[in-house]
Coordinates of C-alpha atoms in Angstrom, one line a residue:
M140 CA 0.0 0.0 0.0
M141 CA 1.0 3.7 -0.3
G142 CA 3.2 4.6 2.6
A143 CA 4.4 1.0 3.3
G144 CA 8.0 2.0 2.6
K145 CA 8.5 0.1 -0.7
T146 CA 11.1 2.5 -2.1
R147 CA 13.2 2.9 1.1
I148 CA 13.1 -0.8 2.1
G149 CA 13.7 -1.8 -1.5
K150 CA 16.7 0.4 -1.8
E151 CA 18.1 -0.8 1.6
S152 CA 17.6 -4.5 0.7
A153 CA 19.1 -4.0 -2.8
H154 CA 22.1 -2.4 -1.3
M155 CA 22.6 -5.2 1.2
L156 CA 22.3 -7.8 -1.6
G157 CA 24.4 -5.9 -4.1
L158 CA 21.5 -5.9 -6.6
P159 CA 20.1 -3.1 -8.8
F160 CA 16.9 -1.4 -7.6
A161 CA 14.2 0.2 -9.7
D162 CA 11.0 2.0 -8.6
A163 CA 8.2 1.7 -11.1
D164 CA 6.9 5.3 -10.4
H165 CA 10.4 6.8 -11.1
V166 CA 10.7 4.8 -14.3
I167 CA 7.3 5.9 -15.5
E168 CA 8.1 9.6 -14.7
H169 CA 11.3 9.3 -16.8
R170 CA 9.3 7.8 -19.6
I171 CA 6.4 10.3 -19.7
H172 CA 8.7 13.4 -18.9
M173 CA 6.5 14.7 -16.2
S174 CA 5.4 13.9 -12.6
I175 CA 2.7 11.3 -12.1
P176 CA 0.3 13.8 -10.5
D177 CA 0.6 16.1 -13.5
Y178 CA 0.0 13.1 -15.9
F179 CA -3.1 12.1 -13.9
A180 CA -4.4 15.7 -14.2
E181 CA -3.7 16.0 -17.9
H182 CA -4.5 12.5 -19.2
G183 CA -6.5 10.7 -16.5
E184 CA -5.9 7.4 -14.6
P185 CA -6.8 5.0 -17.5
A186 CA -4.0 6.4 -19.7
F187 CA -1.6 6.2 -16.7
R188 CA -2.4 2.6 -16.1
E189 CA -1.7 1.7 -19.7
V190 CA 1.8 3.3 -19.4
E191 CA 2.3 1.5 -16.1
R192 CA 1.2 -1.8 -17.5
D193 CA 3.7 -1.7 -20.4
I194 CA 6.6 -0.7 -18.2
V195 CA 5.9 -3.2 -15.4
C196 CA 5.4 -6.1 -17.7
S197 CA 8.6 -5.4 -19.5
Y198 CA 10.6 -5.0 -16.3
L199 CA 9.2 -8.3 -14.9
K200 CA 10.6 -10.1 -18.0
H201 CA 14.1 -8.4 -18.1
F202 CA 15.0 -6.7 -14.8
R203 CA 17.2 -8.7 -12.5
G204 CA 17.0 -6.9 -9.2
I205 CA 14.5 -5.5 -6.7
F206 CA 11.6 -3.7 -8.3
A207 CA 9.1 -1.6 -6.4
L208 CA 5.6 -1.4 -7.9
G209 CA 3.1 1.4 -7.4
G210 CA 0.2 0.5 -5.1
G211 CA -2.3 0.4 -7.9
A212 CA -0.2 -1.7 -10.4
P213 CA -1.3 -5.1 -9.1
M214 CA -4.9 -4.3 -9.7
T215 CA -4.4 -4.3 -13.5
P216 CA -5.3 -7.7 -15.0
A217 CA -2.3 -7.8 -17.4
I218 CA 0.1 -7.1 -14.5
Q219 CA -1.6 -9.8 -12.4
D220 CA -1.0 -12.3 -15.2
A221 CA 2.6 -11.1 -15.5
L222 CA 3.2 -11.5 -11.7
K223 CA 1.8 -15.0 -11.8
E224 CA 4.1 -16.0 -14.6
Y225 CA 7.0 -14.3 -12.7
K226 CA 6.3 -16.5 -9.7
Q227 CA 6.1 -19.7 -11.8
H228 CA 9.6 -19.0 -12.9
G229 CA 10.9 -18.7 -9.4
G230 CA 10.3 -15.0 -8.7
K231 CA 9.3 -13.6 -5.3
V232 CA 6.4 -11.3 -5.1
V233 CA 6.7 -9.5 -1.8
Y234 CA 3.8 -7.8 0.0
L235 CA 5.1 -5.3 2.5
M236 CA 2.4 -5.2 5.1
A237 CA 2.8 -2.1 7.2
H238 CA 0.6 -1.0 10.1
P239 CA -2.2 1.1 8.7
E240 CA -1.5 4.0 11.0
E241 CA 2.2 4.0 10.1
A242 CA 1.5 3.7 6.3
M243 CA -1.2 6.5 6.3
E244 CA 1.1 8.9 8.2
R245 CA 4.0 8.3 5.8
A246 CA 1.7 8.6 2.7
N247 CA 0.3 11.9 3.9
R248 CA 3.7 13.2 4.8
G249 CA 5.1 12.3 1.3
G250 CA 2.3 14.1 -0.6
G251 CA 2.0 14.0 -4.4
R252 CA -0.4 11.0 -4.4
P253 CA -3.4 11.6 -6.8
M254 CA -5.2 8.5 -5.4
L255 CA -5.4 10.2 -2.0
H256 CA -7.1 13.4 -3.0
G257 CA -9.7 14.6 -0.6
D258 CA -9.9 12.9 2.8
A259 CA -6.5 11.1 2.5
N260 CA -7.0 8.7 5.4
A261 CA -10.5 7.7 4.3
R262 CA -9.3 7.2 0.7
W263 CA -6.3 5.1 2.0
R264 CA -8.6 2.8 4.0
K265 CA -11.0 2.4 1.1
L266 CA -8.1 1.5 -1.2
F267 CA -6.8 -1.0 1.4
V268 CA -10.1 -2.8 1.5
E269 CA -10.1 -3.0 -2.3
R270 CA -6.5 -4.0 -2.8
D271 CA -5.5 -6.1 0.2
P272 CA -7.2 -9.3 -1.1
T273 CA -5.5 -9.0 -4.4
Y274 CA -2.1 -8.3 -2.9
T275 CA -2.5 -11.3 -0.6
K276 CA -3.5 -13.6 -3.4
L277 CA -0.7 -12.4 -5.7
A278 CA 2.2 -12.4 -3.2
N279 CA 4.1 -15.6 -2.4
V280 CA 5.8 -13.8 0.4
I281 CA 4.5 -11.4 3.1
V282 CA 6.7 -9.3 5.2
R283 CA 5.1 -7.6 8.2
T284 CA 6.9 -4.4 8.9
H285 CA 5.0 -3.1 12.0
S286 CA 7.3 -0.8 14.0
M287 CA 10.4 -1.9 12.1
S288 CA 13.1 0.5 11.0
P289 CA 13.7 0.5 7.2
I290 CA 17.0 -1.4 7.8
R291 CA 15.4 -4.1 10.0
A292 CA 12.5 -4.4 7.5
A293 CA 15.1 -4.8 4.7
E294 CA 16.9 -7.5 6.7
R295 CA 13.6 -9.3 7.3
M296 CA 12.8 -9.0 3.6
I297 CA 16.2 -10.5 2.6
D298 CA 15.6 -13.5 5.0
V299 CA 12.2 -14.1 3.3
I300 CA 13.3 -13.7 -0.3
N301 CA 16.2 -16.2 0.3
E302 CA 13.6 -18.9 1.1
R303 CA 13.3 -21.6 -1.6
I304 CA 9.7 -22.0 -2.9
V305 CA 8.4 -25.1 -4.7
H306 CA 5.1 -24.5 -6.4
V307 CA 2.9 -27.6 -6.5
T308 CA 0.1 -27.8 -9.1
G309 CA -1.6 -30.3 -11.3
E310 CA -4.9 -31.8 -12.4
G311 CA -7.2 -32.1 -9.4
I312 CA -4.8 -30.1 -7.2
E313 CA -5.5 -26.6 -5.7
D314 CA -2.1 -24.9 -6.2
Y315 CA 0.0 -24.5 -3.1
D316 CA 3.6 -23.6 -2.2
V317 CA 6.2 -25.4 -0.2
Q318 CA 8.4 -22.7 1.4
I319 CA 11.8 -23.7 2.6
G320 CA 14.0 -21.4 4.7
E321 CA 15.1 -19.9 8.0
G322 CA 12.0 -18.3 9.5
A323 CA 9.5 -19.7 7.0
L324 CA 7.0 -20.3 9.9
A325 CA 6.4 -16.5 10.0
Q326 CA 4.3 -17.0 6.8
L327 CA 1.7 -19.1 8.6
P328 CA -0.9 -16.3 8.9
H329 CA -0.5 -15.5 5.3
V330 CA -1.0 -19.1 4.2
L331 CA -4.0 -19.5 6.4
G332 CA -5.6 -16.3 5.1
S333 CA -8.4 -14.3 6.5
G334 CA -11.2 -16.9 6.2
P335 CA -10.7 -19.0 9.3
V336 CA -11.7 -17.7 12.7
R337 CA -10.5 -20.7 14.7
V338 CA -7.4 -22.8 14.2
A339 CA -6.7 -26.2 15.8
L340 CA -3.0 -26.5 16.4
I341 CA -2.1 -30.2 16.4
H342 CA 1.4 -31.0 17.7
T343 CA 3.5 -33.3 19.9
T344 CA 5.2 -32.5 23.2
S345 CA 8.6 -32.9 21.6
V346 CA 8.1 -29.8 19.4
R347 CA 6.7 -27.6 22.1
R348 CA 9.2 -24.8 21.4
H349 CA 8.1 -24.6 17.8
S350 CA 4.4 -25.0 18.6
D351 CA 4.6 -22.2 21.1
H352 CA 6.0 -20.0 18.4
A353 CA 3.3 -21.0 16.0
R354 CA 0.6 -20.3 18.6
T355 CA 2.0 -16.8 19.2
L356 CA 2.0 -16.0 15.5
L357 CA -1.6 -17.2 15.2
R358 CA -2.9 -15.3 18.2
Q359 CA -1.1 -12.1 17.1
A360 CA -2.8 -12.5 13.7
G361 CA -6.2 -12.6 15.5
Y362 CA -7.1 -16.3 15.3
D363 CA -8.7 -18.3 18.2
V364 CA -6.3 -21.2 18.8
L365 CA -7.3 -24.6 20.0
D366 CA -4.2 -26.4 21.3
I367 CA -4.2 -30.2 20.7
V368 CA -1.3 -32.4 21.9
I369 CA -0.9 -35.9 20.4
P370 CA 1.5 -38.8 21.2
D371 CA 4.9 -38.7 19.5
A372 CA 5.7 -40.6 16.2
E373 CA 3.5 -43.4 15.0
M374 CA 1.7 -43.8 18.3
G375 CA -0.1 -40.6 17.3
K376 CA -1.4 -42.0 14.0
T377 CA -4.3 -44.1 15.3
I378 CA -8.1 -44.0 15.0
E379 CA -8.3 -43.4 18.7
V380 CA -6.2 -40.3 18.5
A381 CA -8.1 -39.0 15.5
N382 CA -11.4 -39.7 17.3
G383 CA -10.3 -37.7 20.3
I384 CA -9.5 -34.7 18.0
W385 CA -12.9 -35.0 16.3
E386 CA -14.6 -34.9 19.7
R387 CA -12.7 -31.8 20.6
L388 CA -13.5 -30.1 17.3
G389 CA -17.2 -30.9 17.8
N390 CA -17.3 -29.6 21.3
E391 CA -15.6 -26.4 20.2
G392 CA -18.0 -25.9 17.4
F393 CA -15.5 -26.1 14.6
T394 CA -17.0 -25.3 11.2
R395 CA -16.0 -25.8 7.6
S396 CA -14.6 -22.3 7.5
D397 CA -12.1 -23.0 10.4
A398 CA -8.6 -24.5 9.9
I399 CA -6.1 -27.1 11.0
V400 CA -2.4 -26.6 11.5
G401 CA -0.1 -29.6 11.9
I402 CA 3.4 -28.9 13.4
G403 CA 5.7 -31.8 14.0
G404 CA 7.2 -34.8 12.3
G405 CA 5.8 -36.9 9.5
A406 CA 3.3 -38.8 11.7
C407 CA 1.9 -35.6 13.1
T408 CA 1.4 -33.9 9.7
D409 CA -0.1 -37.2 8.4
L410 CA -2.7 -37.2 11.2
A411 CA -3.4 -33.4 11.0
G412 CA -4.1 -33.8 7.2
F413 CA -6.3 -36.8 7.9
V414 CA -8.3 -34.9 10.4
A415 CA -8.6 -31.9 8.1
A416 CA -9.7 -34.1 5.2
T417 CA -12.4 -35.8 7.3
W418 CA -13.8 -33.0 9.4
M419 CA -17.0 -31.8 7.7
R420 CA -15.6 -33.5 4.5
G421 CA -12.6 -31.2 4.3
V422 CA -11.3 -28.0 6.0
H423 CA -8.3 -25.7 5.3
Y424 CA -5.0 -27.0 6.7
V425 CA -1.3 -26.1 6.7
N426 CA 1.6 -28.3 7.4
C427 CA 4.6 -27.1 9.4
P428 CA 7.1 -30.0 9.4
T429 CA 9.8 -29.9 12.0
S430 CA 11.9 -32.9 11.0
L431 CA 13.9 -33.5 7.8
L432 CA 11.8 -36.6 7.0
A433 CA 8.6 -34.6 7.3
M434 CA 10.0 -31.7 5.2
V435 CA 11.0 -34.0 2.3
D436 CA 8.2 -36.5 2.4
A437 CA 5.1 -36.6 4.7
S438 CA 4.2 -32.9 4.6
T439 CA 4.1 -32.6 0.8
G440 CA 1.9 -34.4 -1.7
G441 CA -1.5 -34.6 -0.1
K442 CA -1.3 -38.1 1.3
T443 CA -3.0 -38.2 4.7
G444 CA -3.6 -41.3 6.8
I445 CA -3.5 -43.3 10.0
N446 CA -2.2 -46.8 10.8
T447 CA -4.2 -49.9 11.7
P448 CA -3.1 -53.2 13.3
Q449 CA -3.2 -54.6 9.8
G450 CA -0.8 -52.2 8.2
K451 CA 0.6 -48.7 7.8
N452 CA -1.4 -45.9 6.2
L453 CA -4.2 -48.3 5.1
V454 CA -6.8 -45.7 6.1
G455 CA -6.5 -42.2 4.7
S456 CA -7.3 -39.9 1.8
F457 CA -5.7 -37.7 -0.8
Y458 CA -6.2 -34.1 0.4
T459 CA -3.7 -31.3 -0.4
P460 CA -2.7 -28.6 2.1
A461 CA -3.1 -24.9 1.6
G462 CA 0.7 -24.6 2.1
V463 CA 3.8 -26.2 3.6
L464 CA 6.2 -24.2 5.7
A465 CA 9.6 -26.0 6.1
D466 CA 11.3 -23.7 8.6
L467 CA 15.0 -24.6 8.9
Q468 CA 15.1 -23.2 12.4
T469 CA 13.1 -26.2 13.6
L470 CA 16.0 -28.5 12.6
T471 CA 18.1 -26.9 15.4
T472 CA 16.3 -29.1 18.0
L473 CA 16.5 -32.3 15.9
P474 CA 18.6 -35.1 17.3
N475 CA 21.3 -36.5 15.1
D476 CA 19.7 -39.9 14.6
I477 CA 16.3 -38.3 13.6
F478 CA 18.0 -36.1 11.1
I479 CA 19.9 -39.0 9.5
E480 CA 16.8 -41.1 9.1
G481 CA 15.3 -38.3 7.0
L482 CA 18.2 -38.8 4.6
G483 CA 16.6 -42.1 3.6
E484 CA 13.8 -40.4 1.7
V485 CA 16.4 -37.9 0.2
V486 CA 18.4 -40.8 -1.2
K487 CA 15.2 -42.4 -2.6
S488 CA 14.4 -39.2 -4.5
G489 CA 17.9 -39.1 -6.0
Y490 CA 17.5 -42.7 -7.3
I491 CA 14.1 -42.2 -8.8
G492 CA 14.2 -38.7 -10.2
D493 CA 17.3 -36.4 -9.5
P494 CA 20.8 -37.9 -9.7
E495 CA 22.3 -34.6 -8.6
I496 CA 20.9 -35.3 -5.1
L497 CA 23.2 -38.4 -5.0
N498 CA 26.2 -36.3 -6.0
I499 CA 25.5 -33.7 -3.2
L500 CA 25.0 -36.5 -0.7
R501 CA 28.4 -38.1 -1.6
D502 CA 30.2 -34.8 -1.5
H503 CA 28.8 -33.9 2.0
A504 CA 28.3 -37.3 3.5
E505 CA 30.6 -36.8 6.5
E506 CA 29.1 -33.4 7.4
L507 CA 25.5 -34.7 7.0
R508 CA 26.3 -37.8 9.1
N509 CA 27.7 -35.6 11.9
F510 CA 24.8 -33.2 11.8
D511 CA 24.5 -31.0 15.0
G512 CA 21.4 -28.9 15.4
A513 CA 23.1 -26.5 17.8
S514 CA 25.6 -25.4 15.2
F515 CA 23.4 -25.8 12.1
L516 CA 22.1 -22.3 11.4
G517 CA 24.7 -20.2 9.7
S518 CA 27.0 -23.1 9.0
D519 CA 28.2 -24.3 5.6
L520 CA 25.8 -27.2 5.9
E521 CA 22.7 -25.1 6.0
P522 CA 22.6 -24.2 2.3
V523 CA 23.4 -27.8 1.5
V524 CA 20.5 -29.1 3.5
A525 CA 18.2 -26.4 2.0
E526 CA 19.1 -27.5 -1.5
L527 CA 18.6 -31.2 -0.7
I528 CA 15.1 -30.4 0.7
E529 CA 14.2 -28.3 -2.3
R530 CA 15.4 -30.9 -4.8
T531 CA 13.7 -33.7 -3.0
V532 CA 10.4 -31.8 -2.8
R533 CA 10.7 -31.0 -6.5
V534 CA 11.0 -34.7 -7.3
K535 CA 7.9 -35.4 -5.2
A536 CA 6.0 -32.4 -6.7
R537 CA 6.6 -33.7 -10.2
H538 CA 5.2 -37.1 -9.4
V539 CA 2.3 -35.6 -7.4
S540 CA 1.4 -33.0 -10.0
A541 CA 1.1 -35.7 -12.7
D542 CA -0.7 -38.3 -10.5
L543 CA -2.3 -37.0 -7.2
R544 CA -4.2 -40.3 -6.5
E545 CA -1.3 -42.8 -7.2
A546 CA -2.8 -44.3 -10.3
G547 CA 0.4 -44.3 -12.2
L548 CA 3.6 -42.1 -11.9
R549 CA 3.2 -41.3 -8.2
E550 CA 3.6 -45.0 -7.4
F551 CA 7.4 -44.6 -8.1
L552 CA 7.6 -42.5 -4.9
N553 CA 7.2 -45.8 -3.0
Y554 CA 10.7 -47.0 -4.0
G555 CA 11.9 -49.0 -1.0
H556 CA 8.5 -48.8 0.7
T557 CA 7.0 -52.2 0.2
F558 CA 9.8 -53.9 2.2
G559 CA 10.3 -50.8 4.3
H560 CA 6.7 -50.8 5.5
A561 CA 7.0 -54.5 6.3
I562 CA 9.9 -53.7 8.6
E563 CA 8.0 -51.0 10.3
Q564 CA 5.0 -53.2 11.0
L565 CA 6.9 -56.3 12.1
E566 CA 9.0 -54.1 14.4
H567 CA 5.8 -52.6 15.8
F568 CA 7.0 -49.2 14.5
R569 CA 10.1 -49.2 16.7
W570 CA 12.1 -48.7 13.4
R571 CA 11.9 -45.2 12.0
H572 CA 10.5 -44.7 8.6
G573 CA 13.6 -43.4 6.9
N574 CA 15.7 -46.2 8.2
A575 CA 13.2 -48.8 7.1
V576 CA 13.1 -47.2 3.6
A577 CA 16.9 -47.4 3.4
V578 CA 16.9 -51.1 4.0
G579 CA 13.9 -51.3 1.6
M580 CA 15.9 -49.7 -1.1
V581 CA 18.7 -52.2 -0.7
Y582 CA 16.1 -55.0 -0.9
A583 CA 14.6 -53.5 -4.1
A584 CA 18.1 -53.0 -5.6
E585 CA 19.0 -56.6 -5.0
L586 CA 15.6 -57.7 -6.3
S587 CA 16.4 -55.6 -9.4
R588 CA 19.8 -57.3 -9.8
L589 CA 18.3 -60.8 -9.5
T590 CA 15.7 -60.0 -12.1
G591 CA 18.2 -58.5 -14.6
F592 CA 17.5 -54.7 -14.2
V593 CA 20.8 -53.7 -12.7
D594 CA 24.3 -55.1 -12.0
T595 CA 26.1 -55.8 -8.8
A596 CA 28.0 -52.5 -8.9
F597 CA 24.6 -50.7 -8.7
V598 CA 23.8 -52.5 -5.5
D599 CA 27.2 -52.0 -4.0
D600 CA 27.2 -48.3 -4.7
M601 CA 23.9 -47.9 -3.1
I602 CA 25.0 -49.7 0.1
E603 CA 28.2 -47.6 0.2
L604 CA 26.2 -44.3 -0.1
L605 CA 23.7 -45.3 2.6
E606 CA 26.4 -46.5 5.0
S607 CA 28.4 -43.3 4.5
L608 CA 25.4 -41.3 5.6
G609 CA 24.9 -43.5 8.7
L610 CA 21.8 -45.2 7.4
P611 CA 21.2 -49.0 8.0
T612 CA 21.4 -51.5 5.1
T613 CA 20.5 -54.7 6.8
W614 CA 17.6 -56.0 9.0
H615 CA 17.4 -59.2 10.9
H616 CA 14.1 -61.1 11.0
R617 CA 13.7 -64.9 11.3
S618 CA 10.5 -65.4 9.3
F619 CA 10.3 -64.7 5.6
D620 CA 6.7 -65.9 5.6
D621 CA 5.8 -63.0 8.0
V622 CA 7.5 -60.5 5.7
L623 CA 5.8 -62.0 2.6
A624 CA 2.3 -61.8 4.3
V625 CA 2.8 -58.1 5.1
M626 CA 4.0 -57.3 1.6
H627 CA 0.9 -58.9 0.1
R628 CA -1.1 -56.4 2.1
D629 CA 0.8 -53.5 0.7
K630 CA -1.2 -50.9 -1.1
K631 CA 0.6 -51.5 -4.4
A632 CA -0.3 -55.2 -4.3
R633 CA -3.1 -56.3 -6.7
G634 CA -5.0 -59.3 -5.4
N635 CA -2.4 -62.0 -4.8
T636 CA 0.1 -60.3 -7.1
L637 CA 3.2 -58.6 -5.6
R638 CA 4.2 -55.3 -7.2
F639 CA 7.5 -53.5 -6.5
V640 CA 9.0 -50.2 -7.6
V641 CA 12.5 -50.8 -8.9
V642 CA 15.2 -48.6 -10.4
D643 CA 16.7 -49.8 -13.7
E644 CA 19.1 -46.8 -14.0
I645 CA 19.8 -43.9 -11.7
G646 CA 17.1 -41.3 -12.1
H647 CA 14.5 -43.7 -13.6
A648 CA 12.1 -46.0 -11.8
T649 CA 9.8 -48.7 -13.2
R650 CA 7.5 -51.4 -11.9
L651 CA 8.3 -55.1 -11.3
V652 CA 5.1 -57.1 -11.3
D653 CA 4.9 -60.6 -9.8
P654 CA 8.6 -61.4 -9.7
P655 CA 9.8 -65.0 -9.3
A656 CA 9.2 -66.3 -5.8
D657 CA 12.8 -67.4 -5.3
A658 CA 14.0 -63.8 -6.2
V659 CA 11.7 -62.3 -3.6
E660 CA 13.0 -64.6 -0.9
D661 CA 16.7 -64.4 -2.0
A662 CA 16.5 -60.6 -1.8
F663 CA 15.2 -61.0 1.8
R664 CA 18.2 -63.3 2.6
F665 CA 20.5 -60.6 1.1
V666 CA 19.5 -57.9 3.6
Q667 CA 19.8 -60.4 6.5
D668 CA 23.6 -60.5 6.1

């Protein structure tokens, strides 16, 4: 809005980043050879908007710096389309949200604003009501500058624009963003929007520090917050826990216009999504993953679910979130072993869709294996982890966008999962998911070798990479019949026919349907060694 400080904050942030800065109003005045108020008076607003449209659309295509738009520019349909395209190519559209009193005072002090002729404050408020919904919809980043100095606001803006954003879209999917970066949780009110009145904050005790922060953000934004604590890990993914949440939502009078926020590991975000999908046939929800595994896997893709005694995730639905906020600050409280298990899903994504992930893992295996949350932020490892998360999420987004309901391509995301899920169930979920998937990939690789898809070197290289990261590659269990029975209940099985996802070359997955029984058992014996 007018008076938000776009020019001053834009200049400060551009200076800090060593980038060029341009102000649309200044460019326009240079083009028309007169002041904007004079142009308004002589030619009228429609003529001005045409000039503004041409300049802004051109700059969005060619300018490589920080560009401040006039407050009315985003209301022009052609500029809205250009901003959407800009975002699709990785651009950040930042809405500087100043306190109304601060913005009005600065706007009045600056003068020369034809849109504020008359009662300036009344005009400002009227324009805010008209423009704010459009600003909010167009922006993929919101920076609240209440009571901030221009330098502090610029620093906050830099933190936000350094976030990595993966846009998820596709047939049957309502578009949403996965935002990855230090402080990403601050975007929670923006992602929720102005529709919900009440928010159920679902979390575990182990992430209390982060849930406290989320609760504060929500209350400051004006939401009524219902705090719901669930058991840690897979113990929280049961019908009993879900039923307890449904009872609380009912007692609190939660409606279809209210929202769910899940903050925690993968099990917590799975459950929160399941509750959101089932309460009144679907309510708004946002995932705030706090573990590496949740950031790269469970929180993105729209799979929600709970476990039953018969298997993992057998009850659930496909229901996409309004957004995912992967705040790297939450990794500072993550124990080393929990961080490492998340690397199992990262490795998987490298094998099925992005070989560069495997190169990054090999180059930084020692640092990743020795992850220490206390020294993580600001370290050389932070950008490495951020890139691994982004690349892994992009692999998942490609598969999800093409196949939300796992009818085809999305099935490849289950590489290592058929055997991995059997481990989890037979170990009564004492094994963590990423560790089980690591062994499941070794099983699938050996099964691929036995059926002629890959050679021994492929299997050996996978084992070497997994072990270099501190991930397990073997699992000891006495009964092959137990494992076989669980694999027959896997979601990918069809009738009595086993189906596996295998990799025939790095970066490419395929299906293996009804493999020879002796190969299925021999691969089991292989991971017993």
